[in-house]
Tab-separated table of C-alpha atoms in Angstrom:
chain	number	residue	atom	x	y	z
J	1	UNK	CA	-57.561	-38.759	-49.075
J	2	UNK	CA	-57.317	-35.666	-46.551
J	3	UNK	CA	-59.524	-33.676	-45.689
J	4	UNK	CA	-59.500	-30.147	-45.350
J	5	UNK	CA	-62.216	-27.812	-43.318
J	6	UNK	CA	-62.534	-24.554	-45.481
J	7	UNK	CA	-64.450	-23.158	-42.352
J	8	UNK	CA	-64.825	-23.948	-38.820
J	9	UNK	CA	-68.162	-22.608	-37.286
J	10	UNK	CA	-68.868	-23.613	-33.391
J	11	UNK	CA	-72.861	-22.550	-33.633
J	12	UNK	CA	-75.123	-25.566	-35.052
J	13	UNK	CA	-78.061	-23.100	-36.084
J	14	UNK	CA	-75.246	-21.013	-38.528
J	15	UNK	CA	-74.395	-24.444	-39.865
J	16	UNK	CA	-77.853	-25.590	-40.670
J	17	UNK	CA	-78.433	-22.009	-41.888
J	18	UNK	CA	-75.429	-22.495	-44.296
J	19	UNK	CA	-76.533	-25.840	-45.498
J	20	UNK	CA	-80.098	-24.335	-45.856
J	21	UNK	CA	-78.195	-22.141	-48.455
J	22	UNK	CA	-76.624	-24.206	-50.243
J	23	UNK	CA	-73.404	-23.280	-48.887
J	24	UNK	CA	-71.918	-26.941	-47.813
J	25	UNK	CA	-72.883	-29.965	-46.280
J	26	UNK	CA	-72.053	-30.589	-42.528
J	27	UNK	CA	-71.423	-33.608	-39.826
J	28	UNK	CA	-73.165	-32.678	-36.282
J	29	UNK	CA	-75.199	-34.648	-33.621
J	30	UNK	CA	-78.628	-35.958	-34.895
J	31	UNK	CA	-80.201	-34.194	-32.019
J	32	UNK	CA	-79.604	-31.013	-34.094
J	33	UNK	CA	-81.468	-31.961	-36.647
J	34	UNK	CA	-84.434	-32.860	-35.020
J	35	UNK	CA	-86.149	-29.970	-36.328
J	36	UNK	CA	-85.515	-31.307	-40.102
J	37	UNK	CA	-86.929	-34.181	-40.194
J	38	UNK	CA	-89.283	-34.714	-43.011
J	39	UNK	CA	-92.857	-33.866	-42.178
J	40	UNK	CA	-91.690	-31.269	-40.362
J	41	UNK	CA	-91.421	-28.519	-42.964
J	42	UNK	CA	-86.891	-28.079	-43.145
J	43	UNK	CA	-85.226	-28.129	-45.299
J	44	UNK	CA	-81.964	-29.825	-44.497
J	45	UNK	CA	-82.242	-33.566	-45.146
J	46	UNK	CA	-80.372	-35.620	-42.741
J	47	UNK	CA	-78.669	-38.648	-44.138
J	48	UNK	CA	-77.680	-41.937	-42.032
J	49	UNK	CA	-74.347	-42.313	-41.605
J	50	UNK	CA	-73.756	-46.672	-41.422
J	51	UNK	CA	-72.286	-48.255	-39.599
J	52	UNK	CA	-72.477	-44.822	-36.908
J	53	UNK	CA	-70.033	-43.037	-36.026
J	54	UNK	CA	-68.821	-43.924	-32.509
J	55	UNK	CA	-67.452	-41.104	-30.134
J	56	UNK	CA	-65.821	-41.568	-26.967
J	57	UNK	CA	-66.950	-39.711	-23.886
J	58	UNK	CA	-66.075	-38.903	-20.802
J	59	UNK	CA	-67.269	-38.265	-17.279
J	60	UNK	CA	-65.778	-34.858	-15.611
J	61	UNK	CA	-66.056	-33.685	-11.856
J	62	UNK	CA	-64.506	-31.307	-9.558
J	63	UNK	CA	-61.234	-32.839	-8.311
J	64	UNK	CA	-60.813	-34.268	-5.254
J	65	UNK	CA	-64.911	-33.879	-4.404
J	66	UNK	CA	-66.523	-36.798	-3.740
J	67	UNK	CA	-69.445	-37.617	-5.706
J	68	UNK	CA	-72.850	-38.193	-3.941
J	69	UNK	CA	-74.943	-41.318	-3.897
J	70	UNK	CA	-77.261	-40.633	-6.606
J	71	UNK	CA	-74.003	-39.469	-8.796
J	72	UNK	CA	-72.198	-42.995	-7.879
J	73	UNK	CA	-75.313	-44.539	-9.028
J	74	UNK	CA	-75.825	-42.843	-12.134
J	75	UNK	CA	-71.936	-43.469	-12.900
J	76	UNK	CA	-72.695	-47.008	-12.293
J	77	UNK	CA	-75.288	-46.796	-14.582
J	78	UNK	CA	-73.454	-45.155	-17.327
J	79	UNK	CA	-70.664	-47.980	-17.452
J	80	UNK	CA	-72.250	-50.953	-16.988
J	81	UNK	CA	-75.969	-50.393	-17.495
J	82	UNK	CA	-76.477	-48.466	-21.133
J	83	UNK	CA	-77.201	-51.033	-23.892
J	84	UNK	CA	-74.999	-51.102	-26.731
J	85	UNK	CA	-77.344	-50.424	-29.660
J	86	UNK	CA	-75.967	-49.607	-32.908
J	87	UNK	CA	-77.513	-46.155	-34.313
J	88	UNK	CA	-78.555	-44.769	-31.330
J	89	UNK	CA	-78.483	-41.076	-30.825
């Protein structure tokens, strides 16, 4: 199976607005959703995805500046520190 985007739109408020319309279902961040979430009054239902969807990351920084403390620490943090919890936003 392939598949094939019939539209690529960069804004996550036109894609909810399209989905709102009927006009296609999407894959974006939960965090955009937040909005939707039953009780809340939208009208997009959001629909776990299991297992999650995984996406690799990465740290960027000037080149050849050297990070401060509190950036060395919070680097530290991010690759050693963060608790690997399945579903997690």
């Amino acid at each position: 199976m392939t598949l094939e985007p019939q539209l690529v739109i960069r804004s996550y408020e036109t894609i909810k607005r399209l989905v709102r319309a009927g006009l296609g279902i999407a894959l974006v961040p939960r965090v955009v959703c937040q909005d939707e979430q039953p009780g809340t009054g939208g009208a997009v239902a959001t629909i776990p995805i299991d297992p999650p969807i995984q996406r690799e990351t990465a740290w960027i920084q000037q080149r050849n500046r050297t990070r401060s403390a509190a950036c060395d620490e919070f680097f530290e943090f991010l690759t050693t520190g963060l608790p690997s919890q399945p579903g997690c936003p």
